[in-house]
Each structure stands twice: as structure tokens, then as C-alpha cells.
Coordinates of C-alpha atoms and ligand atoms in Angstrom, one line a residue:
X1058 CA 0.0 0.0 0.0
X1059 CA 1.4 3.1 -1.2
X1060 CA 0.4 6.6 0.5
X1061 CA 1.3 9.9 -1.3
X1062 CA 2.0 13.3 0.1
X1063 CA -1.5 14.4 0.7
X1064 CA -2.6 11.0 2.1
X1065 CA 0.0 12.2 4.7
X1066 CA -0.2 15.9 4.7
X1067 CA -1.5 16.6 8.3
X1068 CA -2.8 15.0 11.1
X1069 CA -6.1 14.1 10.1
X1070 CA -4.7 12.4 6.5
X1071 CA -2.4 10.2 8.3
X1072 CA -5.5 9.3 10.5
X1073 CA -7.4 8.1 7.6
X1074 CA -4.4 6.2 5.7
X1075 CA -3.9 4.4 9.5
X1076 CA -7.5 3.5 9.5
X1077 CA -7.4 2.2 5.8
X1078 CA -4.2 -0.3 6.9
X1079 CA -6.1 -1.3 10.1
X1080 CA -8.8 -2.1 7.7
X1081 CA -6.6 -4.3 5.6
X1082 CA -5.2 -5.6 8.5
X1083 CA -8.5 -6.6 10.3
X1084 CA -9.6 -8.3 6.6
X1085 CA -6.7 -10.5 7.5
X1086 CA -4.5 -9.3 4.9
X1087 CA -0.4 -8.8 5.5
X1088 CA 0.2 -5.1 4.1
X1089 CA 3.3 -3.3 3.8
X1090 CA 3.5 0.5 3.7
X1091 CA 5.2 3.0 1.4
X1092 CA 4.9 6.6 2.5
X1093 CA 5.6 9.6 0.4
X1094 CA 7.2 12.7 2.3
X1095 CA 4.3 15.1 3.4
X1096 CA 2.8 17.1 0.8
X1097 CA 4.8 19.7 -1.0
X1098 CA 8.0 18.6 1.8
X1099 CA 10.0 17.7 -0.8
X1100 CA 9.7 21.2 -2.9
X1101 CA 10.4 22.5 0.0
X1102 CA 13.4 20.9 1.1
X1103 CA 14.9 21.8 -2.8
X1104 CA 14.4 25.2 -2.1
X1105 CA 16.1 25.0 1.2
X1106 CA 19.0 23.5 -0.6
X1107 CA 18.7 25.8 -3.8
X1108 CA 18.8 28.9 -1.1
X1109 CA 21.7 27.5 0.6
X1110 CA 23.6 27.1 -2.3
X1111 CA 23.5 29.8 -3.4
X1112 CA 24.8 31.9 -0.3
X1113 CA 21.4 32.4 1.8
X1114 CA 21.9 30.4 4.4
X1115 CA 19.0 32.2 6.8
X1116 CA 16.6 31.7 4.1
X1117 CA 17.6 27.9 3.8
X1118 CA 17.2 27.5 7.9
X1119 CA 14.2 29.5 8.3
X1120 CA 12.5 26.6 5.2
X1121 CA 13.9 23.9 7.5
X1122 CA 13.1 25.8 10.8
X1123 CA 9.5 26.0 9.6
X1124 CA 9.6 21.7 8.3
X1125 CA 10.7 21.4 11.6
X1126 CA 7.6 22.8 13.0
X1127 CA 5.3 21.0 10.8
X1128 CA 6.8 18.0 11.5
X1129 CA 6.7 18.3 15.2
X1130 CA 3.5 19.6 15.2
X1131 CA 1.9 16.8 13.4
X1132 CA 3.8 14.0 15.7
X1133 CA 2.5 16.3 18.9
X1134 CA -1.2 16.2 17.9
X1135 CA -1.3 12.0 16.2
X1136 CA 1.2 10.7 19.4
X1137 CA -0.5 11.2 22.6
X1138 CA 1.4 8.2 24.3
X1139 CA 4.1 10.2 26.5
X1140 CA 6.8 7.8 25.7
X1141 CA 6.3 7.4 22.0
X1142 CA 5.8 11.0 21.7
X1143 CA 9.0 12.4 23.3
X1144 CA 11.2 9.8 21.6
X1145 CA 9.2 10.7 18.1
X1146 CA 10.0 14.3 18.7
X1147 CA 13.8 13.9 20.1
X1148 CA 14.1 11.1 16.7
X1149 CA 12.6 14.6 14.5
X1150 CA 15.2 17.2 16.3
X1151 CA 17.8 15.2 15.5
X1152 CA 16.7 14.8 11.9
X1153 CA 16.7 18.5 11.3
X1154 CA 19.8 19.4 13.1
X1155 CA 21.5 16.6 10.6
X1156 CA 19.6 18.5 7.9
X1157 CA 20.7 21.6 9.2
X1158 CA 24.2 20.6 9.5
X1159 CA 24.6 19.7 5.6
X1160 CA 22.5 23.2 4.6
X1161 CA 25.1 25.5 6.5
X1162 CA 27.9 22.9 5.0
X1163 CA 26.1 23.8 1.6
X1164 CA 26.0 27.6 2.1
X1165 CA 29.6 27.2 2.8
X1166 CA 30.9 25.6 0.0
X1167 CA 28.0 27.0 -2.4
X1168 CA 27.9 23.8 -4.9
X1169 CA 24.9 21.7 -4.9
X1170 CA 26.0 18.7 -6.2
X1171 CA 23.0 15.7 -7.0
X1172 CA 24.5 13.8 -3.8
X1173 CA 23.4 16.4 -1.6
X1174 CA 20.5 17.2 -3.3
X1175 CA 19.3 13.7 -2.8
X1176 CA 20.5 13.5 0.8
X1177 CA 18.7 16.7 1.4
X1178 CA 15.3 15.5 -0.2
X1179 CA 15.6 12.7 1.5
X1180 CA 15.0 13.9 4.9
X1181 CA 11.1 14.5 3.5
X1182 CA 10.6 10.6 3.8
X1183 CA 12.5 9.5 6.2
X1184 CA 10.6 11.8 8.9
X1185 CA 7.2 10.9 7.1
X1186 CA 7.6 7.1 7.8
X1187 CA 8.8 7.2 11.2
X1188 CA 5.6 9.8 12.2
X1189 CA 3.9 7.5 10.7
X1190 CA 4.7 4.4 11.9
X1191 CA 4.6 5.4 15.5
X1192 CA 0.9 7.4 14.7
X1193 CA 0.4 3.7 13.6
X1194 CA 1.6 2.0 16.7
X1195 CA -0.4 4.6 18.9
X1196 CA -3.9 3.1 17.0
X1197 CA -2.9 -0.2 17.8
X1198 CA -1.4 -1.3 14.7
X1199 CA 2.1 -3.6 15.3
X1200 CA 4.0 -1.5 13.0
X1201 CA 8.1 -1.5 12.3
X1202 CA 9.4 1.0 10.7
X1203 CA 11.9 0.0 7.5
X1204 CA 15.0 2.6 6.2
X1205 CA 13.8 2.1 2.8
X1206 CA 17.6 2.9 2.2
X1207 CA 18.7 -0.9 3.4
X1208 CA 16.7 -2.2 0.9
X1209 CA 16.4 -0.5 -2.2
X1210 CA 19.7 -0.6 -3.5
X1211 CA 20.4 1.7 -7.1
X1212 CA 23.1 2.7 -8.6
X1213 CA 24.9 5.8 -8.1
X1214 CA 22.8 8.3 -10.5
X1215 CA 21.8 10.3 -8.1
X1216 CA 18.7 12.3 -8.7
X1217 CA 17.2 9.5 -11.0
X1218 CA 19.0 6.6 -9.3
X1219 CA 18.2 3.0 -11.3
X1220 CA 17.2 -0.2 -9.0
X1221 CA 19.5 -3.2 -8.9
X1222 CA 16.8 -5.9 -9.3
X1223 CA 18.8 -8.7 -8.5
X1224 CA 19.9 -7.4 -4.8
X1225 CA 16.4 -5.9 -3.8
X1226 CA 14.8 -9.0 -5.0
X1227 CA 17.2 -10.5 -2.5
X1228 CA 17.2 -7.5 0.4
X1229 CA 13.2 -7.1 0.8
X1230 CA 12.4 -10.8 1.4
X1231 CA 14.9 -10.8 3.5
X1232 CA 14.2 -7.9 5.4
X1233 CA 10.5 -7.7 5.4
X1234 CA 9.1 -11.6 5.4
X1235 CA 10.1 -12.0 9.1
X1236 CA 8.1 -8.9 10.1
X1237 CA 5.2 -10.0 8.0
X1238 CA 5.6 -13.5 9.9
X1239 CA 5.5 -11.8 13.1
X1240 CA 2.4 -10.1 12.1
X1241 CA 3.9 -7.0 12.1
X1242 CA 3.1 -4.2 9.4
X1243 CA 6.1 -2.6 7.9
X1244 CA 6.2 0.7 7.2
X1245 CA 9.2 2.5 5.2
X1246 CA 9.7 5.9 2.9
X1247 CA 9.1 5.5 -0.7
X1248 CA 11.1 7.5 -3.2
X1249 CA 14.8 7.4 -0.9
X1250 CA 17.0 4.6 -1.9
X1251 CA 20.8 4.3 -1.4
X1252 CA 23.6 2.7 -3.9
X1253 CA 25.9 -0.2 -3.0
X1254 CA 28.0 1.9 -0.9
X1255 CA 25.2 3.2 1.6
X1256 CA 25.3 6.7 0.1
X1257 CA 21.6 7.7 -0.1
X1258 CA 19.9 8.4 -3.5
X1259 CA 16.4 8.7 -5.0
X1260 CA 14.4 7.6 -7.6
X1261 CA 13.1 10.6 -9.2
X1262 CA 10.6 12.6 -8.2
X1263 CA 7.5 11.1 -7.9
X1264 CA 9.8 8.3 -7.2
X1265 CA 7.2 7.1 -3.8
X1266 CA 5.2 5.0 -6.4
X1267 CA 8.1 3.2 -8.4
X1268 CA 9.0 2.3 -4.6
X1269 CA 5.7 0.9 -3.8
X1270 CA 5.7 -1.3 -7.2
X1271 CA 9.6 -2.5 -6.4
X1272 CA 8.8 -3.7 -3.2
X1273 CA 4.9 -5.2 -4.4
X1274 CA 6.8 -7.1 -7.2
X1275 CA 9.8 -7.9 -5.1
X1276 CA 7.5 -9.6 -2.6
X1277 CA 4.9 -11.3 -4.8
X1278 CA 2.1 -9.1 -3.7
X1279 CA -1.5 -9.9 -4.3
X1280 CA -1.7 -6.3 -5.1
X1281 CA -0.2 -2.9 -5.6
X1282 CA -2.5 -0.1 -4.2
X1283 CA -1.4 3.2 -4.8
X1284 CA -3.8 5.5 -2.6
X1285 CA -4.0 9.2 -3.7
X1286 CA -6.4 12.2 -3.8
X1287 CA -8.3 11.1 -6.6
X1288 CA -11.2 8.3 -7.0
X1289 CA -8.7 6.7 -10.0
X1290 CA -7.9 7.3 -13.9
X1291 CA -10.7 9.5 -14.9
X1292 CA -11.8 9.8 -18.7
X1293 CA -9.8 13.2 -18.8
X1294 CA -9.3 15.9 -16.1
X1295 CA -12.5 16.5 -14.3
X1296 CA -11.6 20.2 -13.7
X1297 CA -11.7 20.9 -17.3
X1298 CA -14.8 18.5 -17.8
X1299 CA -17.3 17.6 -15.3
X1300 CA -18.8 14.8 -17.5
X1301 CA -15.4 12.9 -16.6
X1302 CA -15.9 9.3 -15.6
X1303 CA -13.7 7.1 -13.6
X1304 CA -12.1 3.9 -15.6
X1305 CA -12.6 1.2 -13.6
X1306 CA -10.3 -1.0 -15.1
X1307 CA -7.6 -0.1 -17.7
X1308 CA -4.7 -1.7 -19.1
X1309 CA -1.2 -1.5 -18.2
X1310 CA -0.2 -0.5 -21.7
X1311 CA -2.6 2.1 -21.6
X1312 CA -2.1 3.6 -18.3
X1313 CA 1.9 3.4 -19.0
X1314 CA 0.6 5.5 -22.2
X1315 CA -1.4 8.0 -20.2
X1316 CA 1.2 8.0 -17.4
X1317 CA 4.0 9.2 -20.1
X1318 CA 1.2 12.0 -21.2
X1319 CA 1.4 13.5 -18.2
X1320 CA -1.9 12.2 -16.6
X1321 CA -0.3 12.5 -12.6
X1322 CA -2.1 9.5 -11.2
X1323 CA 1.5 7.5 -11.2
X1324 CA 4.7 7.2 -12.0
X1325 CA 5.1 5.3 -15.3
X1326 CA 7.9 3.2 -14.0
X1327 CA 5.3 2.3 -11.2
X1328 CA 4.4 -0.2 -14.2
X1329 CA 7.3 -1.8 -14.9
X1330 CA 7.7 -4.4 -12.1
X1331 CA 4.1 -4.8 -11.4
X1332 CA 3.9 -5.9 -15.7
X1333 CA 6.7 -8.6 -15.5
X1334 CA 4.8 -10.2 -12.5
X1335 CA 1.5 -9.8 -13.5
X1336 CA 0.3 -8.1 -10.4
X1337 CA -2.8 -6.0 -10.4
X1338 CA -2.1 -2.3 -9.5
X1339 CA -4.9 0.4 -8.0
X1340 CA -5.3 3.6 -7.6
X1341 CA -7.6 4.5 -5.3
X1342 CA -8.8 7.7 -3.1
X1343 CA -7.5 8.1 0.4
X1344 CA -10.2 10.8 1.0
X1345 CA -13.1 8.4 -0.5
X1346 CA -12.0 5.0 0.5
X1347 CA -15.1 2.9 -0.5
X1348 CA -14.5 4.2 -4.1
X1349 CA -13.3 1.1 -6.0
X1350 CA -10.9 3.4 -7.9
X1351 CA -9.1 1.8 -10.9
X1352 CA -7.8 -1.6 -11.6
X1353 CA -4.7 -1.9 -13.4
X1354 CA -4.2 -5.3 -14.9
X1355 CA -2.1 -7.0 -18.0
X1356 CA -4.8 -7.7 -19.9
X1357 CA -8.0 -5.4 -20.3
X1358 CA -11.6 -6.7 -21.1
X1359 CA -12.7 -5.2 -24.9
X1360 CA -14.2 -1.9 -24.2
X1361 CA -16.7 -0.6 -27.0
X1362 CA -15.7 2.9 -26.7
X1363 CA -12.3 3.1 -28.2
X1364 CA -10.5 5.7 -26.4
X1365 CA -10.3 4.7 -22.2
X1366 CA -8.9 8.1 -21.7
X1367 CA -7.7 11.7 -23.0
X1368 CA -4.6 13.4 -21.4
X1369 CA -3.3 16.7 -22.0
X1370 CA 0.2 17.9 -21.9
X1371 CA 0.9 21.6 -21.4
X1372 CA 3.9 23.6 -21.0
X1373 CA 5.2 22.3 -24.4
X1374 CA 7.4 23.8 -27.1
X1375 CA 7.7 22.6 -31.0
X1376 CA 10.6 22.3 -32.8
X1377 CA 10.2 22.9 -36.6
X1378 CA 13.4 21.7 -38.6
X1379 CA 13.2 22.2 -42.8
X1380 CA 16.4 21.0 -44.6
X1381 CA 16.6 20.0 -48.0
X1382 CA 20.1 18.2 -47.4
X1383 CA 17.6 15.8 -45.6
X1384 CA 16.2 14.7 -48.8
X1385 CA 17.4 11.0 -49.9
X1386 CA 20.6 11.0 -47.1
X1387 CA 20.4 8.9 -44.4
X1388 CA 22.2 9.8 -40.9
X1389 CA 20.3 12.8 -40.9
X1390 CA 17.9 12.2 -37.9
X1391 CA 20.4 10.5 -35.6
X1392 CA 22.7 13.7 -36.4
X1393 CA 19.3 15.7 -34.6
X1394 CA 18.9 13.4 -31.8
X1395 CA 22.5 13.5 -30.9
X1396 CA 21.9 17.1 -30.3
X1397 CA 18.9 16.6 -27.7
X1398 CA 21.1 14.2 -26.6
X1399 CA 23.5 16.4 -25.3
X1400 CA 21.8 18.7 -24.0
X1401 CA 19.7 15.8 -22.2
X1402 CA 16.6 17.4 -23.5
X1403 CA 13.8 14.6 -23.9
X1404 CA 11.6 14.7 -26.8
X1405 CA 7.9 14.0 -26.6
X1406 CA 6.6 13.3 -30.3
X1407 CA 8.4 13.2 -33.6
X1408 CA 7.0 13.9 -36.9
X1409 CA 9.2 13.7 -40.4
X1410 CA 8.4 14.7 -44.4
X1411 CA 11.2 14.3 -46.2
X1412 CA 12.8 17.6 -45.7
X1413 CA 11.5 18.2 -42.7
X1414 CA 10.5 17.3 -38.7
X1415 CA 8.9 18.6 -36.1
X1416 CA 9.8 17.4 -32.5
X1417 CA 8.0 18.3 -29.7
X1418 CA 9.9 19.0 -26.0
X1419 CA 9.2 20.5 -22.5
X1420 CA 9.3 24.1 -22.5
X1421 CA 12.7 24.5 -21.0
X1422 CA 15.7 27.1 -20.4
X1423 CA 18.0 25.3 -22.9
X1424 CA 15.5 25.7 -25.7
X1425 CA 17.8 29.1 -27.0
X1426 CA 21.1 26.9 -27.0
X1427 CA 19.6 23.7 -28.5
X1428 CA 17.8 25.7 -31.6
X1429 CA 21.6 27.0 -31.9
X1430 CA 23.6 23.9 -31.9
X1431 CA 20.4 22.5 -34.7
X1432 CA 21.0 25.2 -36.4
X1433 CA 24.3 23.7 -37.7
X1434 CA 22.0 21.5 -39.5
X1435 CA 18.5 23.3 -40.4
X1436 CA 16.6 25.7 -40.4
X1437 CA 15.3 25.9 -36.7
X1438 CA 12.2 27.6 -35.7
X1439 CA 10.3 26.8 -32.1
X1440 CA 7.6 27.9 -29.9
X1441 CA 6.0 27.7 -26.9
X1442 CA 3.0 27.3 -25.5
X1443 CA 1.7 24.0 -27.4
X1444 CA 0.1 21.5 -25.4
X1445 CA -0.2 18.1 -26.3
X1446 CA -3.8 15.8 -26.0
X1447 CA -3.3 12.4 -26.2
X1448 CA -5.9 10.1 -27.0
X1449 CA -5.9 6.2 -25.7
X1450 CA -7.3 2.6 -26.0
X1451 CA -6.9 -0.6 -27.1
X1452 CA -9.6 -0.6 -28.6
X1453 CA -8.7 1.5 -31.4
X1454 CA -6.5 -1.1 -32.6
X1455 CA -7.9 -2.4 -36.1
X1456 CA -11.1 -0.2 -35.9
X1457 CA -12.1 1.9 -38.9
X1458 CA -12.5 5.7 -38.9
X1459 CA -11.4 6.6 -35.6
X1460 CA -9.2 9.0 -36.7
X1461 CA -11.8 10.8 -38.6
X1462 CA -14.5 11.1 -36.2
X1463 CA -11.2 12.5 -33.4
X1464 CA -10.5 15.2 -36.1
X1465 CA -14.1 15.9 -37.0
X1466 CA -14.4 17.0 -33.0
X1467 CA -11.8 19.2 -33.0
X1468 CA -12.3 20.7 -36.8
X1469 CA -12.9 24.0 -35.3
X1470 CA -9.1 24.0 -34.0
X1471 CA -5.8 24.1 -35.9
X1472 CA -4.0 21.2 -35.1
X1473 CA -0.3 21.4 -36.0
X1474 CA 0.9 18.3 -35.4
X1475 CA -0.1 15.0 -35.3
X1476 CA 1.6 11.0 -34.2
X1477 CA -0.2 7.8 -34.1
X1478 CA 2.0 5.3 -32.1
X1479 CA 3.4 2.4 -33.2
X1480 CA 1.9 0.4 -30.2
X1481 CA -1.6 1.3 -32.0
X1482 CA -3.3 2.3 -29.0
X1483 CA -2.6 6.0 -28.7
X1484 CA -3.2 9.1 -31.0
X1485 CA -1.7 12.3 -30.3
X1486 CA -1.9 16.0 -31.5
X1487 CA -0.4 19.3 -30.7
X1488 CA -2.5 22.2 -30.5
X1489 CA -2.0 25.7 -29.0
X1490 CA -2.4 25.4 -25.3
X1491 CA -5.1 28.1 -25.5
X1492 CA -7.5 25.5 -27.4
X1493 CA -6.7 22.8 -24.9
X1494 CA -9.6 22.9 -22.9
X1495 CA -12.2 23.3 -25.1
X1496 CA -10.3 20.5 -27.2
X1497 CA -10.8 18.0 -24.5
X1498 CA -14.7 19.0 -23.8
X1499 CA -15.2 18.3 -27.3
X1500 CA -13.6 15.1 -27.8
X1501 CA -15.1 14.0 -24.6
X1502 CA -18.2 14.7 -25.1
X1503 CA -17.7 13.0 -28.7
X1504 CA -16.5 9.7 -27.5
X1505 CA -17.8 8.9 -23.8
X1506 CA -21.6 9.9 -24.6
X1507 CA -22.7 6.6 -24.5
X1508 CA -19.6 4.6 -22.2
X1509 CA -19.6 0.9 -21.4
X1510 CA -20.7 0.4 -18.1
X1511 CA -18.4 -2.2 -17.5
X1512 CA -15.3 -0.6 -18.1
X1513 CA -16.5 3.3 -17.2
X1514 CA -18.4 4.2 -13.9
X1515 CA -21.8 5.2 -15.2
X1516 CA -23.4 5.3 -11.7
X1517 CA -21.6 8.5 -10.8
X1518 CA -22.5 10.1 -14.0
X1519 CA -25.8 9.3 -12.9
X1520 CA -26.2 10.1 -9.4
X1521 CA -24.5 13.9 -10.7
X1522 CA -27.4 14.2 -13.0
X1523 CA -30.0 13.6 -10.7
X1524 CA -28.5 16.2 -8.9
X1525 CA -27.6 19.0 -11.1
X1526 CA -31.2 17.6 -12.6
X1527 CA -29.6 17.5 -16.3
Ligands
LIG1007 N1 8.3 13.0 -2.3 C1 8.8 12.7 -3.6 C2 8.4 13.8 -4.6 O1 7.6 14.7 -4.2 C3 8.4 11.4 -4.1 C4 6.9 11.1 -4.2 O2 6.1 11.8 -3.6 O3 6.6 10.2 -4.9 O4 8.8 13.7 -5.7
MG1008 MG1 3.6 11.6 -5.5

């Protein structure tokens, strides 16, 4: 069971995640926990670094001065056992005077290097578990608290660390079968990791969930549950159209595909180890717990609508390259990539003419000095403010016309780019960011009029109705 930052964000979250493991627990089930630092810790804790690097060293205490606060607030209020409480609050103090120790360090030397950066972050989960393991403990759960950095072992990328399969596979049996055979739950940070040489790195932000599948897979889990704020994988964004529904059960493909689109339910590297061992992953609501949420399996039942889902990417820039050297050479793309390469720039979606392509990235700072170095080879135009909207299902595979009716719902709007993937089961185009919204409300309300009630909750649709009396 995997809790993210809001499910953890205060007093009263970390009340209703405990009750939700009791829950488990009573149903005779052996969970283990993966917490996420409390919500928006992490971004705090880079800026406490970021100020301390560069010379502000009050401004990077007074960020952990106030984290220290939060944190010892929240343990005061969830721990009123005397004992627990004072050694959960003497365990925080010395946390933050550790953290403060590397940040005056930092402001002294002025070079954030990705080490620190990861040993700072990772202060946000390693106080998170403890609180809540003891908070735990205090509502009568038999709960052990794991450093998630003795068992998930990387390499020494720090910042975006890569798993060695073969020792965790080894390391979390080991570590966490004789607590489950004690009936104890364990609970342990998601995201923090540490290479073979103990030094402590992470996964990548939104790293908590990648954790949660590592540890599900390296166990054999019955199941991966990756609570959140939100009832599951909706149709689209619900903010930009009410009519969303929730998917009740989707694919792994497709939710890798969504994932990858920037739909923030999961990490898409959450998949990976939950694929190769075929273990069904949810997402489901910490704040609505009876919700069923949405099951993520290997193989989804046929849908009749063909789309599960619509995504939208924002923030994006396109590339436009026109060459006529292009024309009948070969070389020519891998000479492009090698640029993005080096400037470690990932691209999103590619499309090529002969003599020309069009690439589409992340808004970013290096934009300026990437169009330069392409400019060696073509003539380079870009722009911001694209967004992306990504269309997917399986069940657009070998279906007739799809395309057509997508583009007849979105003929009011210029579309300037457009990709179907080779795995068949997404469509993609780029549009001005500006036409987003209204994009997505028109496909929507082209494609899930009528949804299949047994892969799409129809009931809330319904309920909403009766309500709003449409
Ligand atoms: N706390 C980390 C982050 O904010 C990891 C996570 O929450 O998944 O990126
Ligand atoms: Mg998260």
C-alpha cells in the first residue's frame, strides 16, 4: 500500500491512511506501507538547498526551521502516548539538526552537487515514515518501521537513481518476510533509496510509487494499491470536464501511455515491475475509500468505446526543422537526436516529411542553445505554449474511422501536429495550449456519450445528473 503526500499531509490524512491499513489488516491481509514525504516537503526541502547554495543560508534554515515545525506539530497532535511522543519528537530534532548541519555545509561551500541534493530531499521521507509508523503503533497497529535505504539498492545516478533488481529481490524478502511472519506491518519511505556503498539516493521525483511497485513485485504481492487524492484514472481531467468518468479498469499499456502524457495518477515506472509479475495495481482515493478506484491489470476486457482516456500535456514547445540536405541522405535524424542528446533534452513526439521534422519537448531554459547547436544543421524555428492531447485505448487497434471522427471534434481547431504510435493504441496532437480545454470537452463529449458500463463508472454520471437535474 502506497500513501502519497497528501494522504500524509497533516494529522487528520495520516488518521485516515492508518485507518485504511487497520482495515486491511483486520480483513486478514499482511500489508506493507510505502509513504511519500508530506505534501509539497520535498519542494520544500529543494528550495532550502537551492537557497543554501547559493549563499542564503538564513533563508535555507528559516524553510527547514519552519519543516521542523510542521513535523513536530503533526507527531505532537497523532502521538499522545508520552513515551512514543518524546522519543518521536527527540528522533525529529535530530533529523533537522542533521539537515541543518549539511545546509550550513552547503551555504559554505555554495555547490549543490546531485548527492546532496538527494541526501537533502531525502530527509522528506524519512521523517514521514517514522511519524507514521509510530501514529500507527499509537492506534494499535504492530507496525516496524523500515530505512527504505537498506533495501532499495540503485546505482549511483543520483537524482534519477536506477534499481538493482537482483539485490532488492534479495534484500526485501529478507528484510521484510520475518516482520510480515511476526504479524507486524512494515512501514518505510518511498522515493529514498541508497547505492551499494550506503550513500543515499532517490528515484526521481514522484519516485514514492516506483518504490511501492519495487517492493509489491519484489514480494509477490497480491496487489499494488497506490492510494492518492483522486477516486482513480478519470476519462480526462474533471476540472476541465465535469462529465469525466472514472475507468474502472484499464490496461497496463494504456495507463503506461497516459502516465508518459502526463496524466499525474502514477509514476510510469510504477508499471514496470508490477507488468513482468503480473500483479494488479490500484489507484484508489484516500479521502473516498469505498471508491473502488481503478484496476490496473495485463490484460484489459474489450471496451466498446475506443478511447479509455484523453490526457493533456501543457507547458510544451515545438521544434520545426526544414532541410533539404535531408532529402534522400540517411544519418540525418540520428545527427538531430545527438543534439537533444546532449543537451539531455527529452523529446515527446516526432514527426518527419522528407525535408522536414517537427519534434515536440518540454518548454525549457535550454530551448535558446539547442535551436543554436540544430541550427548547424537546419533551419530551426520553435515555440511555446503547445500542449499536447493524447488520445488512448486498445480498442482503437484495427477499428475503422477513428481517426476521422477525433478530427471531425476538434475541426474547429488548428491542429499542428499530429503522431499515431506504433503500439496502435494512442493518438496524439499538438495544438495551441489556449484551445486545450475546449479540445478536451469536445472530444469527450464525442466519444464517452454513451460509455460501457463495465469498463467506465456510469453510476456516478448518474447520481451527478440527478443532482444538477440534467
Ligand atoms: N516526495 C517525492 C516527490 O515529491 C516522491 C513522491 O512523492 O513520490 O517527488
Ligand atoms: Mg507523488
Amino acid at each position: 500500500m502506497k500513501f502519497g503526500g497528501t494522504s500524509v499531509e497533516d494529522p487528520a490524512a495520516i488518521g485516515r491512511t492508518a485507518a485504511i491499513v487497520a482495515g486491511r489488516v483486520a480483513q486478514g491481509k499482511n500489508p506493507i506501507v510505502v509513504v511519500s514525504a508530506m505534501a509539497k516537503v520535498t519542494d520544500q526541502l529543494l528550495r532550502a538547498a537551492d537557497a543554501a547554495a547559493t549563499g542564503d543560508r538564513a533563508g535555507a534554515l528559516a524553510i527547514s526551521s519552519r519543516l521542523r515545525s510542521r513535523h513536530r506539530d503533526t507527531a505532537t497532535e497523532l502521538v499522545k502516548n508520552r513515551e512514543d511522543g518524546c522519543a518521536l519528537i527527540n528522533m525529529i530534532d535530530q533529523e533537522f539538526d542533521s539537515l541543518d548541519e549539511v545546509l550550513r555545509g552547503l551555504a559554505a561551500i555554495l555547490e549543490l552537487t546531485p548527492r546532496i541534493s538527494d541526501l537533502i530531499v531525502s530527509f522528506g521521507e524519512r521523517l514521514s515514515s517514522q511519524i507514521v509508523t509510530v501514529a500507527f503503533r499509537e492506534r494499535g497497529m504492530n507496525a516496524a518501521h523500515v530505512d527504505a535505504r537498506e533495501i532499495i539498492i540503485t546505482d549511483s545516478q543520483f537524482k534519477r537513481a536506477i534499481p538493482q533488481d537482483e539485490i532488492i529481490e534479495r534484500k526485501v524478502p529478507e528484510k521484510l518476510l520475518p516482520l510480515l511472519h511476526e504479524g507486524k506491518v512494515p512501514v518505510m519511505g518511498g522515493f529514498i533509496a541508497s547505492n551499494e556503498a550506503g550513500l543515499t539516493t532517490t528515484l526521481g521525483r514522484g519516485g514514492s510509487d516506483f518504490t511501492g511497485a519495487i517492493v509489491g513485485g519484489a514480494i509477490n504481492a497480491e496487489a499494488i494499491e497506490i492510494w492518492t487524492d483522486v477516486d482513480g484514472i478519470m476519462t480526462t481531467d474533471p476540472r476541465v470536464c465535469p462529465d469525466a468518468l472514472r475507468v474502472k479498469t484499464i490496461s497496463f499499456e494504456e495507463a503506461a501511455e497516459l502516465a508518459y502524457f502526463g496524466a499525474k495518477v502514477l509514476h510510469p515506472a510504477t508499471i514496470l515491475p508490477a507488468v513482468k509479475k503480473n500483479i494488479p495495481v490500484l489507484v484508489l482515493n484516500s479521502r473516498n475509500a469505498a471508491c473502488e478506484g481503478t484496476r490496473i491489470v495485463s490484460l484489459a476486457p474489450h471496451c466498446k468505446s475506443p478511447f479509455k482516456s484523453i490526457a493533456v500535456k501543457k507547458k510544451l514547445s515545438i521544434i520545426d526543422l526544414v532541410a533539404s540536405r535531408m532529402l534522400m541522405t540517411h544519418g540525418y535524424l540520428r545527427q538531430i537526436f545527438e543534439v537533444f542528446d546532449k543537451h539531455k533534452c527529452p523529446v515527446d513526439m516526432v514527426s518527419t516529411s522528407e525535408v522536414s521534422v517537427s519534434l515536440t519537448v518540454d518548454s525549457n531554459s535550454h530551448l535558446p542553445a539547442i535551436a543554436a547547436d540544430l541550427s548547424k544543421l537546419a533551419d530551426v524555428k520553435y515555440e511555446g505554449k503547445k500542449a499536447l492531447v493524447c488520445m488512448v485505448g486498445e480498442d482503437i487497434r484495427g477499428q475503422n474511422g477513428i481517426a476521422a471522427q477525433v478530427f471531425n471534434a476538434v475541426r474547429h481547431i488548428n491542429v499542428r501536429m499530429i503522431s499515431q504510435g506504433a503500439s496502435e493504441i494512442n493518438m496524439s496532437f499538438m495544438i495551441e495550449e489556449d484551445d486545450a480545454d475546449e479540445a478536451v470537452r469536445s472530444l469527450h463529449a464525442a466519444f464517452f456519450q454513451e460509455p460501457d458500463p463495465t469498463i467506465f463508472d456510469v453510476e456516478a454520471r448518474k447520481q451527478l445528473s440527478v443532482v444538477s437535474g440534467r
